[in-house]
Tab-separated table of C-alpha atoms and ligand atoms in Angstrom:
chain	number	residue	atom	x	y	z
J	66	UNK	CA	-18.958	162.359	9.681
J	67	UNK	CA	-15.120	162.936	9.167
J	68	UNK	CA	-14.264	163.908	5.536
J	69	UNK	CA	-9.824	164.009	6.654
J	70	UNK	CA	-7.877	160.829	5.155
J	71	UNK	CA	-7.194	157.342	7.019
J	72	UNK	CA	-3.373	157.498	7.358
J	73	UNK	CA	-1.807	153.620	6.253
J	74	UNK	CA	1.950	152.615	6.317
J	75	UNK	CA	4.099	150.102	5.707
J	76	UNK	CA	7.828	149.413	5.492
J	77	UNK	CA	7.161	149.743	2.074
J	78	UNK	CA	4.682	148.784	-0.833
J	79	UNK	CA	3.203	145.432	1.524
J	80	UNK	CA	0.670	147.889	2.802
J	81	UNK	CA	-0.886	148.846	-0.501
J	82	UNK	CA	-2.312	145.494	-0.508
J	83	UNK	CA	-4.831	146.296	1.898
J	84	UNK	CA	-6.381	149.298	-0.265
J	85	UNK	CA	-7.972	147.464	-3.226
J	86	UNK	CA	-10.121	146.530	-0.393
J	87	UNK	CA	-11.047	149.839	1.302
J	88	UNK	CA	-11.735	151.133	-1.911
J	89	UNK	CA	-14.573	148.307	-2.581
J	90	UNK	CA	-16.374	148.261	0.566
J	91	UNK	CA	-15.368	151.651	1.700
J	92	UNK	CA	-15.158	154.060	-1.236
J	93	UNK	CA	-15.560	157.089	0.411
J	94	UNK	CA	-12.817	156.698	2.293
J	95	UNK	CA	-9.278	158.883	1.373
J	96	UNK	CA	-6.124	157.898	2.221
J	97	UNK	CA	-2.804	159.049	2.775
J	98	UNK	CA	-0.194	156.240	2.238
J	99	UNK	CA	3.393	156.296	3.597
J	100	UNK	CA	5.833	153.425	2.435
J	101	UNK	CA	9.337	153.552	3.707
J	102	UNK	CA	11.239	151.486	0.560
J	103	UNK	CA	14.124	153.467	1.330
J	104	UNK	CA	14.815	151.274	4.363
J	105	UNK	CA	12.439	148.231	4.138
J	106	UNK	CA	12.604	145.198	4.735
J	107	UNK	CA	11.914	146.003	8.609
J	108	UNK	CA	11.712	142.789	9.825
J	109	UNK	CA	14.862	141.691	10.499
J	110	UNK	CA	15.954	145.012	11.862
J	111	UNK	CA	16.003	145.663	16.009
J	112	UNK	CA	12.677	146.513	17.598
J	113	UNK	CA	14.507	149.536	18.723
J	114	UNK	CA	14.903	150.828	15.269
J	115	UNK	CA	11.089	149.035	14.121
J	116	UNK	CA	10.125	151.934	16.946
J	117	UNK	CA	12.169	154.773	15.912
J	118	UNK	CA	11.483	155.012	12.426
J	119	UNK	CA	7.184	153.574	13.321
J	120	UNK	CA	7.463	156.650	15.530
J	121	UNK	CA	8.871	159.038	12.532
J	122	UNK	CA	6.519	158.131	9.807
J	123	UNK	CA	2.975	158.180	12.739
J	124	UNK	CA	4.349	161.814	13.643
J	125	UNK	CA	4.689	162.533	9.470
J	126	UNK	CA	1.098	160.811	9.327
J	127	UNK	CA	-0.191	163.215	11.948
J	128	UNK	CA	1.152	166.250	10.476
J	129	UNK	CA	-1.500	165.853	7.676
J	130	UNK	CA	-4.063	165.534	9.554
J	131	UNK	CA	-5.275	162.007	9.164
J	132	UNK	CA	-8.345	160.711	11.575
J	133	UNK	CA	-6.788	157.518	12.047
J	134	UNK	CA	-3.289	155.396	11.820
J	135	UNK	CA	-4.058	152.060	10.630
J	136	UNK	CA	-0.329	150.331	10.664
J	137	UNK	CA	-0.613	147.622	7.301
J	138	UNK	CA	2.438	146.307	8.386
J	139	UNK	CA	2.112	142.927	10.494
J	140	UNK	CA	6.192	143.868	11.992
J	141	UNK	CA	5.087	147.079	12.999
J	142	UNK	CA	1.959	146.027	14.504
J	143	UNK	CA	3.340	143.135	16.338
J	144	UNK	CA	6.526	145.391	18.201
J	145	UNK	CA	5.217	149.294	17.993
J	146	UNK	CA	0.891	149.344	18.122
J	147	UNK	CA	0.836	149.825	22.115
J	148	UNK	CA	3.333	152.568	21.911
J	149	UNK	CA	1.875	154.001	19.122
J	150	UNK	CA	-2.067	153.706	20.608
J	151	UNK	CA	-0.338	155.642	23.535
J	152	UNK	CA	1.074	158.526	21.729
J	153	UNK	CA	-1.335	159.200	20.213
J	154	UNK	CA	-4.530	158.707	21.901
J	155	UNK	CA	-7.029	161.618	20.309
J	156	UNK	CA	-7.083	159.477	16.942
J	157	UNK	CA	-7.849	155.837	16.509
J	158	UNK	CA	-4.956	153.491	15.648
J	159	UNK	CA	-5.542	150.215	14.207
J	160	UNK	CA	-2.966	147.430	13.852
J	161	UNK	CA	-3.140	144.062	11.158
J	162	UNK	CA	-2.673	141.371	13.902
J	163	UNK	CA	-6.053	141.379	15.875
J	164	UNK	CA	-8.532	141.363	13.211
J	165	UNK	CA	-6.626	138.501	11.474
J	166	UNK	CA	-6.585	136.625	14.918
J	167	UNK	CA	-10.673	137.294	15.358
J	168	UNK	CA	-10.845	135.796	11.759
J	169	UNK	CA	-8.891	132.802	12.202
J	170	UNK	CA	-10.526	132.110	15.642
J	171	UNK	CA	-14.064	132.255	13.660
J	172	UNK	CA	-13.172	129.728	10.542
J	173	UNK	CA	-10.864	127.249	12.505
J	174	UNK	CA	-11.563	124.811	14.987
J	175	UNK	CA	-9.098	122.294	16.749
J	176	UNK	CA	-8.896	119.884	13.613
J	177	UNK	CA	-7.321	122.690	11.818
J	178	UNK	CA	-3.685	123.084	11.562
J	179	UNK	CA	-3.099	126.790	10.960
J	180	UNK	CA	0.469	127.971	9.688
J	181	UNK	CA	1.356	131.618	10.254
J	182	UNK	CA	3.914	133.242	8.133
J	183	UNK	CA	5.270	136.586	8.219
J	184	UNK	CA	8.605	138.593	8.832
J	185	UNK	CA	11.217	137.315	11.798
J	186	UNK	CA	10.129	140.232	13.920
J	187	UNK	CA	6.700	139.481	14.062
J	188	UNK	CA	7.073	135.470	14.641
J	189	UNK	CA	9.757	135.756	17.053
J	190	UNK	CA	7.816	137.889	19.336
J	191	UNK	CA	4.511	135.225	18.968
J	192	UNK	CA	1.963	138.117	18.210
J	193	UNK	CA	-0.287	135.851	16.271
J	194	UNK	CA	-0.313	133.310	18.669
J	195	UNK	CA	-1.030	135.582	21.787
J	196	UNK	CA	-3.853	138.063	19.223
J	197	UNK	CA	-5.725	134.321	18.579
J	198	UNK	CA	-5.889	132.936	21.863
J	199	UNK	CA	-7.805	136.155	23.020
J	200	UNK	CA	-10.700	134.665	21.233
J	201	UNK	CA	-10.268	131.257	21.135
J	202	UNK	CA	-7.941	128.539	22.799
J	203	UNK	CA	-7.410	124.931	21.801
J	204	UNK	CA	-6.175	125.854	18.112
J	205	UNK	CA	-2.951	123.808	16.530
J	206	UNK	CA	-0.579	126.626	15.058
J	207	UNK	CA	2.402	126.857	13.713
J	208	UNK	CA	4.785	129.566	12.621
J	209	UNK	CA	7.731	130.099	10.353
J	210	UNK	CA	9.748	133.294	9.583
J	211	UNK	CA	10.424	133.664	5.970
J	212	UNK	CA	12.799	136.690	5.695
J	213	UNK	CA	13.835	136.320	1.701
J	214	UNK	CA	10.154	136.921	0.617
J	215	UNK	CA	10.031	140.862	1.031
J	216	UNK	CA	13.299	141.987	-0.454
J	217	UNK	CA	11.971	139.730	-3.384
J	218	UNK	CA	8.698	141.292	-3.679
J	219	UNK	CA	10.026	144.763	-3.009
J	220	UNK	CA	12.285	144.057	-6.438
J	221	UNK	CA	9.535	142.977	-8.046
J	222	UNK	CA	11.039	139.726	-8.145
J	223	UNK	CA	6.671	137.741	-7.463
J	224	UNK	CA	6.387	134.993	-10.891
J	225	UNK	CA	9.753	134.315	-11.243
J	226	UNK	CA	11.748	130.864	-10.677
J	227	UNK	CA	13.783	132.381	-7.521
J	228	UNK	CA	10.675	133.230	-5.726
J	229	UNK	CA	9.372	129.713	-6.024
J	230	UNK	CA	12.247	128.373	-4.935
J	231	UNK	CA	12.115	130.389	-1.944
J	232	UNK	CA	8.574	129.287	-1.614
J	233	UNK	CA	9.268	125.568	-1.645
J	234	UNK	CA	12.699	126.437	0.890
J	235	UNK	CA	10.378	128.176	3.597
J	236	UNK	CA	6.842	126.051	3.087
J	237	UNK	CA	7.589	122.677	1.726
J	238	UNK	CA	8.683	121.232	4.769
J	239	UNK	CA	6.765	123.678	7.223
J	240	UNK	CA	3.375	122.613	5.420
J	241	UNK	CA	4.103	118.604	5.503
J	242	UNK	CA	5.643	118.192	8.877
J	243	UNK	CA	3.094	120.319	10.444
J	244	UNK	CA	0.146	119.030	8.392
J	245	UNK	CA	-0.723	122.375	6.984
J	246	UNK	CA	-4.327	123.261	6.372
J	247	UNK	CA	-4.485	126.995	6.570
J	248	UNK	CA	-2.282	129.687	5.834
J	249	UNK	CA	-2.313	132.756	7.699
J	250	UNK	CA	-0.156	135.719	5.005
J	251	UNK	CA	0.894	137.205	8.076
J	252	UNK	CA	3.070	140.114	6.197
J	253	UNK	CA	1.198	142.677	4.100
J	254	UNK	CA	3.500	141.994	1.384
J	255	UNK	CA	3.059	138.341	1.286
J	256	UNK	CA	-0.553	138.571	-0.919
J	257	UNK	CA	1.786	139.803	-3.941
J	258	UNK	CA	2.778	135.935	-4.166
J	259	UNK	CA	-0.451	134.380	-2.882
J	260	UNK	CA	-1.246	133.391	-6.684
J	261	UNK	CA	2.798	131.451	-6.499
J	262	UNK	CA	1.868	129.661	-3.265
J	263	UNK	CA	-1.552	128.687	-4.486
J	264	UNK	CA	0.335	127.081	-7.744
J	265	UNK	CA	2.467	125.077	-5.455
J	266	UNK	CA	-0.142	124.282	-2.560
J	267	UNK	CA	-3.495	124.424	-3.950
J	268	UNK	CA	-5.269	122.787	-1.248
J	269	UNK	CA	-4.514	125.397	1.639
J	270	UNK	CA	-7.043	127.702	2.833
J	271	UNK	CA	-5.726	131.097	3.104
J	272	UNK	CA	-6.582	134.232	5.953
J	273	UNK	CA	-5.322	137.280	4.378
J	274	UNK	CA	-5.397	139.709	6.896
J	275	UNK	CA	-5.247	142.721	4.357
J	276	UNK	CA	-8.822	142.200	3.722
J	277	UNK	CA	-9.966	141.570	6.953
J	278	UNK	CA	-8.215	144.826	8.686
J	279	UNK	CA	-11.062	146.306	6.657
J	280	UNK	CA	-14.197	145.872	8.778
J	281	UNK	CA	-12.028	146.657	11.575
J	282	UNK	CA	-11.542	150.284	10.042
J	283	UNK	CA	-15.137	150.726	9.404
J	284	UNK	CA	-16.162	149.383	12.987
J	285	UNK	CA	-14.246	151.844	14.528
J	286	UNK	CA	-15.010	154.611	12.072
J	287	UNK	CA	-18.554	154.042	12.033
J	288	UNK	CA	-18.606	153.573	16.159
J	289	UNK	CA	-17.071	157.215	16.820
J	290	UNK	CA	-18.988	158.807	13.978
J	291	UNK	CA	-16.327	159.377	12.120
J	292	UNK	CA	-17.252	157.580	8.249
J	293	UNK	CA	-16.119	160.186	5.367
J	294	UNK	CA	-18.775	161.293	2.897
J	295	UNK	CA	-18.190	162.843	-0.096
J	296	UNK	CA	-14.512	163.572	0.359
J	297	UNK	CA	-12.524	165.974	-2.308
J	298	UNK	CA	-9.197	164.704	-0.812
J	299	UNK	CA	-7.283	163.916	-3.391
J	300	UNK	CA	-5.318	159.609	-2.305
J	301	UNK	CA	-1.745	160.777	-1.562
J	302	UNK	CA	1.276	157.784	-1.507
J	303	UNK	CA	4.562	159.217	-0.101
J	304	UNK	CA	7.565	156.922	-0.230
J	305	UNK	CA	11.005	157.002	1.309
J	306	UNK	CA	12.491	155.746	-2.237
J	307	UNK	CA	9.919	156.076	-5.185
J	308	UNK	CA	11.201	152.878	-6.711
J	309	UNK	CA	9.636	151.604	-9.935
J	310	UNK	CA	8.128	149.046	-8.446
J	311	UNK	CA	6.316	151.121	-5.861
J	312	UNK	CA	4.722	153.501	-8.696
J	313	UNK	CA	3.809	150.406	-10.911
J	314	UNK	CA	1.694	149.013	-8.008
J	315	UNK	CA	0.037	152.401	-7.055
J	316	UNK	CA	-0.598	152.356	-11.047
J	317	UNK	CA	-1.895	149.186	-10.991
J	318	UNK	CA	-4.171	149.904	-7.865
J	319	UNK	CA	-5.297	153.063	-9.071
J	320	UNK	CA	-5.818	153.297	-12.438
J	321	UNK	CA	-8.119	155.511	-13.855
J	322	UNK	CA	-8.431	157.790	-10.957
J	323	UNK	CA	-7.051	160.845	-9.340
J	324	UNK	CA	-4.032	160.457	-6.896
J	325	UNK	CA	-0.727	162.070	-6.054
J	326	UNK	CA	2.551	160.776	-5.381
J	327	UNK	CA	5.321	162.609	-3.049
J	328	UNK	CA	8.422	162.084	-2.016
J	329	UNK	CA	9.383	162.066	1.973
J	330	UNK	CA	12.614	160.767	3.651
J	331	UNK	CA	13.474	161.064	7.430
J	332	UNK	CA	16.677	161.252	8.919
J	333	UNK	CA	18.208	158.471	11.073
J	334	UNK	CA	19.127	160.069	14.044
U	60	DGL	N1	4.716	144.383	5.204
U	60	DGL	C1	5.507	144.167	6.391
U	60	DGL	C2	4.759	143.233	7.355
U	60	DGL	O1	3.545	143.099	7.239
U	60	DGL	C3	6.849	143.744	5.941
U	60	DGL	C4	7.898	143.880	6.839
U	60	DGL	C5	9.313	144.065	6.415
U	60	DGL	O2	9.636	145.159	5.985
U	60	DGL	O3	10.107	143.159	6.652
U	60	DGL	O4	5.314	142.654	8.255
């Protein structure tokens, strides 16, 4: 047993997505949340800089104590997890990509066509692709980058006639040229507007890997011993830039229950 919070981050509120789900099928777990809005979106920033400030925020994660990193951010997982995993190798540290890959190589076969989506970052550097075929070959997938989503959802711009039209600019074409069965939200932000992609393509079966980084977490919590019970830790969400929409989401999420909210900025050296 290992009452200390799971640390998460994210380049900023995409992350949060995955916690609805840890708090239904693992409710004792605590976390402490770091978001970095003050200088998201991180995906079409250098790797170098993806690494400096993933390296920042897992040191600021460490500092309190956490029992494991689990990066909710697909950018960060696909450019920074091996470096990370190797700083820091007396705590677990989990990244998005893999148990996505494991999921998609269990419900598709080779009549599927599988479209990945996510930041430029993490399709330019084919993480998806290379995470998949560990566990199966012989799959048809596609990727597109669709860098205009995040700043969108980061404004809280999700059911609103811009973001369709960004929609219908980065997946109209992508889904009918490349006969588009299933959809892959490869960004942690990207479930914010699964109900606006739904509306437009409502055949598509869609992998969200926010829920499925989930059994991951308890595999490797419950294999080390390390499941909390009966935690007092209070959930703690620190943010770079407490922006509206940040708080409105953790309200949303939360509601009802005990949590704090801090402020925390890093330099840029
Ligand atoms: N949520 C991050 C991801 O999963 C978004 C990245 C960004 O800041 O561009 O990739």
């Amino acid at each position: 047993m290992d009452n200390r919070p799971i640390g998460f981050f994210d380049s900023g509120l995409g992350g949060l997505t995955t916690i609805p789900y840890l708090a239904q099928y693992l409710p004792e777990e605590k976390i402490v949340y770091f978001g970095d809005t003050a200088r998201t979106p991180y995906g079409s920033k250098a790797v170098s800089t993806i690494r400096q400030f993933s390296m920042q925020i897992a040191d600021f994660l460490k500092s309190k104590n956490v029992k494991m990193i689990v990066i909710a951010c697909n950018t960060v997982t696909s450019t920074c997890l091996q470096l990370l995993k190797q700083k820091y190798p007396d705590i677990p540290v989990v990244g998005i990509i893999d148990p996505a890959a494991k999921k998609i190589a269990e419900v598709c076969t080779g009549e599927n066509h599988i479209g990945i989506i996510g930041t430029k970052a993490t399709i330019s550097n084919m993480a998806y692709e290379t995470a998949v075929r560990n566990y199966k070959t012989g799959l048809n997938i596609s990727s597109t980058a669709c860098p205009i989503f995040v700043p969108l959802i980061e404004e809280g711009i999700v059911s609103d006639d811009i973001m369709t039209l960004s929609i219908k600019h980065y997946l109209d074409s992508f889904i009918t040229e490349n006969s588009i069965d299933t959809l892959v939200l490869g960004c942690t932000h990207y479930p914010l507007i699964r109900k606006e992609i739904e509306k437009l393509y409502p055949n598509l079966n869609i992998i969200d890997p926010s829920k499925e980084i989930i059994e991951r977490i308890y595999r490797v919590l419950s294999d080390n011993d390390m499941l909390a019970k009966d935690s007092s830790f209070e959930n703690t969400f620190y943010a770079s830039d407490l922006s509206d929409n940040f708080l409105n989401m953790i309200n949303t999420i939360f509601e009802g229950s005990n949590f704090r909210v801090a402020f925390k900025s890093f330099d840029i050296k």
